[in-house]
XYZ file of C-alpha atoms in Angstrom:
345
model
C 44.204 19.052 5.598
C 40.443 18.210 4.945
C 37.497 20.242 5.921
C 33.759 19.813 5.752
C 32.057 22.901 4.458
C 28.546 21.513 3.937
C 25.798 20.315 6.364
C 24.630 16.788 5.994
C 21.411 18.035 4.010
C 23.392 20.359 1.723
C 25.686 17.372 0.895
C 22.906 15.046 0.271
C 21.009 17.536 -1.938
C 24.180 18.243 -3.777
C 24.774 14.724 -4.464
C 21.273 14.094 -5.470
C 21.573 17.021 -8.158
C 25.128 15.931 -9.270
C 26.787 19.035 -7.927
C 30.265 19.399 -6.316
C 30.573 18.015 -2.708
C 33.029 18.646 0.021
C 33.203 14.848 0.392
C 31.221 11.823 -0.542
C 27.768 11.564 0.999
C 26.946 8.674 3.249
C 23.299 8.006 3.716
C 20.641 5.816 5.376
C 18.315 5.227 2.288
C 16.250 2.444 3.531
C 17.310 1.354 6.976
C 20.463 1.121 8.991
C 19.070 0.288 12.380
C 20.240 -2.868 14.161
C 20.182 -4.547 17.582
C 23.400 -2.924 18.796
C 21.986 0.513 17.756
C 18.740 -0.176 19.650
C 20.661 -0.946 22.756
C 22.703 2.217 22.586
C 19.842 4.421 21.902
C 17.327 2.478 24.300
C 14.516 2.357 21.507
C 13.799 -1.151 20.503
C 11.331 -3.149 18.079
C 8.419 -3.436 18.279
C 7.814 0.002 19.723
C 10.288 1.534 17.267
C 7.709 0.424 14.612
C 4.629 1.445 16.246
C 5.273 4.574 18.388
C 6.486 7.834 16.970
C 8.914 8.733 19.983
C 11.006 5.478 19.889
C 10.752 5.389 16.235
C 12.195 8.982 15.830
C 14.809 8.471 18.372
C 16.132 5.179 16.657
C 15.935 6.943 13.201
C 17.784 10.025 14.564
C 20.814 7.754 15.750
C 21.667 7.007 12.159
C 23.135 10.513 12.195
C 23.605 11.244 15.896
C 25.436 7.944 16.675
C 26.820 6.716 13.318
C 27.161 10.041 11.375
C 25.067 9.339 8.221
C 23.865 12.420 6.348
C 20.276 11.231 6.243
C 17.833 9.675 8.555
C 14.938 7.366 7.591
C 12.273 6.657 10.221
C 10.162 4.123 8.255
C 12.401 0.842 8.639
C 10.417 -1.712 6.845
C 7.993 -2.174 3.896
C 4.631 -2.667 5.712
C 3.883 0.682 7.399
C 0.948 1.451 5.230
C -0.222 -2.277 4.762
C -2.804 -2.314 7.640
C -4.386 0.824 6.353
C -5.107 -1.130 3.095
C -6.646 -4.090 4.870
C -3.632 -6.308 5.426
C -2.874 -8.060 8.705
C 0.730 -7.191 9.804
C 2.406 -8.637 12.892
C 4.127 -5.603 14.507
C 4.842 -7.569 17.757
C 8.146 -9.294 16.826
C 11.101 -7.627 18.655
C 13.546 -9.545 16.300
C 12.252 -8.757 12.855
C 10.833 -6.060 10.471
C 7.101 -6.336 10.228
C 5.709 -8.019 7.041
C 2.190 -8.498 5.746
C 0.646 -11.721 6.624
C -2.873 -11.673 5.031
C -3.566 -10.288 1.619
C -7.273 -9.110 1.343
C -7.337 -9.419 -2.575
C -5.808 -12.994 -2.530
C -9.530 -14.156 -2.802
C -10.276 -13.874 -6.442
C -13.881 -13.058 -5.489
C -12.687 -9.898 -3.746
C -13.321 -6.516 -5.301
C -10.141 -4.687 -6.021
C -10.778 -1.334 -4.543
C -9.397 0.831 -1.759
C -10.829 0.531 1.683
C -13.977 2.250 2.774
C -13.276 5.761 3.994
C -10.059 6.019 1.982
C -8.224 8.419 1.988
C -9.351 9.759 5.475
C -9.248 6.136 6.903
C -5.832 5.724 5.608
C -4.395 8.850 7.218
C -5.977 7.837 10.593
C -4.503 4.459 10.650
C -2.237 3.915 13.775
C 1.008 2.925 11.703
C 0.443 5.672 9.138
C 0.041 8.236 11.785
C 3.162 6.911 13.567
C 5.369 7.431 10.553
C 4.064 10.908 9.936
C 4.423 11.961 13.761
C 7.974 10.555 13.652
C 8.936 12.602 10.765
C 7.629 15.580 12.646
C 9.703 14.874 15.647
C 12.859 14.196 13.293
C 12.120 17.637 11.719
C 11.913 19.483 15.216
C 15.176 17.731 16.157
C 17.245 18.309 13.103
C 15.823 21.441 11.353
C 17.538 21.820 8.074
C 20.792 20.273 9.126
C 20.249 16.591 8.255
C 18.194 15.062 5.200
C 14.928 13.503 6.331
C 13.776 10.879 4.095
C 10.190 9.520 3.751
C 9.211 6.204 2.310
C 6.259 4.845 0.416
C 5.627 1.682 -1.353
C 4.719 1.960 -5.094
C 1.764 0.258 -6.638
C 3.879 -2.811 -7.621
C 5.061 -3.494 -4.112
C 1.653 -2.762 -2.554
C 0.167 -5.272 -5.016
C 2.488 -7.754 -3.337
C 1.045 -6.876 -0.004
C -2.714 -6.785 -0.701
C -2.890 -9.266 -3.658
C -0.438 -11.870 -2.484
C 3.060 -12.106 -4.158
C 2.745 -15.445 -5.806
C -0.709 -14.832 -7.179
C 0.131 -11.396 -8.315
C 3.265 -12.470 -10.399
C 1.301 -15.504 -11.703
C -1.542 -13.070 -13.030
C 1.032 -10.859 -14.857
C 0.730 -13.900 -17.271
C -2.530 -15.350 -16.392
C -4.838 -12.464 -15.818
C -2.943 -9.133 -16.843
C -6.179 -7.195 -16.627
C -6.634 -7.821 -13.043
C -2.918 -6.824 -12.579
C -3.553 -3.677 -14.323
C -6.558 -2.968 -12.131
C -4.638 -3.564 -9.059
C -1.912 -1.042 -10.216
C -4.498 1.430 -11.291
C -6.331 1.406 -7.871
C -3.165 1.399 -5.758
C -1.397 4.193 -7.559
C -3.255 6.853 -5.524
C -1.732 5.572 -2.313
C 1.973 6.520 -2.674
C 1.234 9.910 -4.063
C -1.103 10.858 -1.071
C 1.252 9.260 1.469
C 4.297 10.892 -0.038
C 2.592 14.407 0.139
C 1.604 13.729 3.737
C 5.187 12.864 4.667
C 6.421 15.890 2.982
C 3.852 18.097 4.817
C 5.216 16.570 8.063
C 8.763 17.549 7.110
C 10.340 14.924 4.998
C 12.836 16.390 2.310
C 12.727 13.673 -0.174
C 10.726 10.454 -0.769
C 12.182 6.868 -1.310
C 9.699 5.070 -3.532
C 10.081 1.244 -3.128
C 8.797 -0.642 -6.199
C 10.190 -4.233 -6.192
C 10.004 -4.986 -9.883
C 13.216 -6.822 -9.592
C 15.009 -9.017 -12.074
C 14.879 -11.741 -9.585
C 11.155 -11.904 -9.941
C 10.192 -10.450 -13.370
C 11.675 -9.734 -16.958
C 12.520 -6.244 -17.765
C 9.852 -6.150 -20.306
C 7.144 -6.375 -17.631
C 8.573 -3.295 -16.063
C 8.481 -1.609 -19.278
C 5.041 -2.597 -20.047
C 3.245 -2.563 -16.684
C 5.072 0.109 -14.765
C 7.422 2.578 -16.748
C 4.509 4.584 -18.025
C 2.955 4.741 -14.532
C 6.148 5.882 -13.052
C 6.611 8.667 -15.607
C 2.992 9.688 -14.799
C 3.181 9.352 -10.927
C 6.470 10.585 -9.832
C 6.189 14.118 -11.067
C 3.213 14.452 -8.844
C 5.621 14.347 -5.816
C 6.693 17.791 -5.149
C 10.046 16.662 -3.845
C 13.098 14.606 -4.977
C 12.062 10.864 -5.497
C 14.564 7.966 -4.975
C 13.611 4.529 -6.530
C 14.568 1.594 -4.448
C 14.337 -1.860 -6.333
C 16.367 -4.715 -4.799
C 17.960 -7.602 -6.877
C 19.262 -7.595 -10.294
C 18.330 -4.542 -12.369
C 21.251 -3.810 -14.866
C 18.694 -5.081 -17.589
C 16.309 -2.343 -16.545
C 18.469 0.580 -15.702
C 17.529 1.829 -19.328
C 13.915 2.067 -18.265
C 14.624 3.393 -14.632
C 16.668 6.264 -15.972
C 13.683 7.372 -18.042
C 11.045 6.870 -15.463
C 11.251 10.179 -13.722
C 13.187 9.343 -10.644
C 15.895 11.609 -9.388
C 17.942 8.732 -7.974
C 18.070 5.117 -7.891
C 19.109 2.991 -4.893
C 20.593 -0.264 -6.205
C 21.956 -3.525 -4.757
C 25.397 -5.126 -4.785
C 24.150 -7.874 -7.197
C 24.890 -5.139 -9.760
C 28.458 -3.968 -10.321
C 28.826 -0.240 -9.552
C 30.931 0.497 -12.508
C 28.323 -1.059 -14.726
C 25.489 0.595 -13.102
C 27.122 3.982 -13.409
C 27.624 3.313 -17.083
C 24.005 2.322 -17.558
C 22.654 5.272 -15.738
C 24.356 7.558 -18.374
C 24.189 10.501 -16.025
C 20.334 10.631 -16.569
C 19.641 9.254 -12.970
C 21.880 9.493 -10.003
C 22.773 6.504 -7.985
C 22.900 5.416 -4.335
C 24.153 2.108 -2.905
C 25.597 -0.443 -3.153
C 27.489 -1.656 -0.107
C 26.779 -5.637 0.415
C 24.664 -6.384 3.508
C 24.915 -10.135 4.011
C 28.430 -10.912 3.496
C 30.282 -7.636 3.976
C 28.347 -5.434 6.512
C 26.971 -8.255 8.547
C 29.581 -10.778 8.552
C 33.063 -9.265 7.745
C 34.735 -6.484 9.537
C 35.804 -2.800 8.908
C 38.612 -3.533 6.672
C 36.306 -5.443 4.073
C 33.703 -2.547 4.570
C 36.446 0.020 3.774
C 37.420 -1.761 0.572
C 33.809 -1.933 -0.502
C 32.961 1.686 0.144
C 36.107 2.763 -1.665
C 35.148 0.795 -4.719
C 31.777 2.353 -4.820
C 33.391 5.955 -4.386
C 35.964 5.245 -7.233
C 33.242 3.858 -9.496
C 31.358 7.226 -9.189
C 28.209 6.078 -7.063
C 26.779 9.566 -6.093
C 25.594 8.613 -2.566
C 27.296 5.648 -0.629
C 24.742 3.575 1.451
C 24.141 -0.015 2.325
C 22.259 -1.765 -0.598
C 19.089 -2.324 1.383
C 17.690 -2.359 4.946
C 20.643 -3.934 6.836
C 20.296 -7.063 8.813
C 19.569 -6.424 12.601
C 22.737 -8.195 13.449
C 24.999 -5.801 11.603
C 27.595 -4.247 13.867
C 27.481 -0.465 14.489
C 31.224 -0.227 13.832
C 30.852 -1.571 10.293
C 28.204 1.197 9.634
C 30.294 3.882 10.960
C 33.091 2.784 8.754
C 31.073 3.752 5.708
C 30.858 7.311 7.094
C 34.729 7.266 8.077
C 35.685 6.416 4.486
C 33.540 9.002 3.098
C 35.071 11.532 5.412
C 38.543 10.266 4.505
C 37.712 11.209 0.865
C 37.084 14.709 1.616
C 38.583 17.310 -0.668
C 41.806 18.647 0.410
C 41.907 22.461 1.213
């Protein structure tokens, strides 16, 4: 017979620390929300991105409906963007919000934080929404379920306020302007992370998309590695790096950057990533979204989850925010397989 002897939060923290578990941990690291889940809960976009009550209700359903060991109320990557001067469309009921105007794209623009920062940042509607949702989740779950916060690191924030194409071109054409952007924006994730922890988050997901799909691994080493080494220890809680895309060629840097865990994509083989981590950084992921979770069925999900468990991935999770068309049953299957792998008593 199998028996669960840990709470969800205990299980997540044990996995994060490389300790013994009663069964593999199944988690929502970035986002597991989808249209079907919205209908079940009665909380939909856009309100679940802009109002704390529906945001918290939808986030809580990752555990209450699907059984995941963690909840994440910040579903997208743009929650802090308006507070930095970006224009973001939060009105679309069928998509996650994304920045549409980058204030630093104009080369005449001064690279600096907005007037009134940090107070103006913390008073921003969408920042306050995230913090209030975390408070509601803490009141709902107490210490039973892992509550994750999320911040964008200086590289991803630069995509938002600088424009992705211009920023990446300037890594070669004007590296000093890139460094200035990273310098200025490094203050933001630290402050936002601390605010989320004060609101009740137990750990922070730090998204910095310095992916192999966009930049060489040496650019991560030269522009970001030392920054992460300086910034991450300032967060008084576990920090989980999220970086999409191909990253096997930079795991040697990620494992020395100070993060407790790396959330990685299915473009990277689980066995190779475990080998590359060398036990210096824990791993979460890497269940495929577009082919397996969205388009295939529970049998294929089951096989994918078992492969990740057998490879030694510490926390089993979708590789990134799941497509909104993903069926709830496929996500429940992740949890079911983890439960089936419980230690026998």
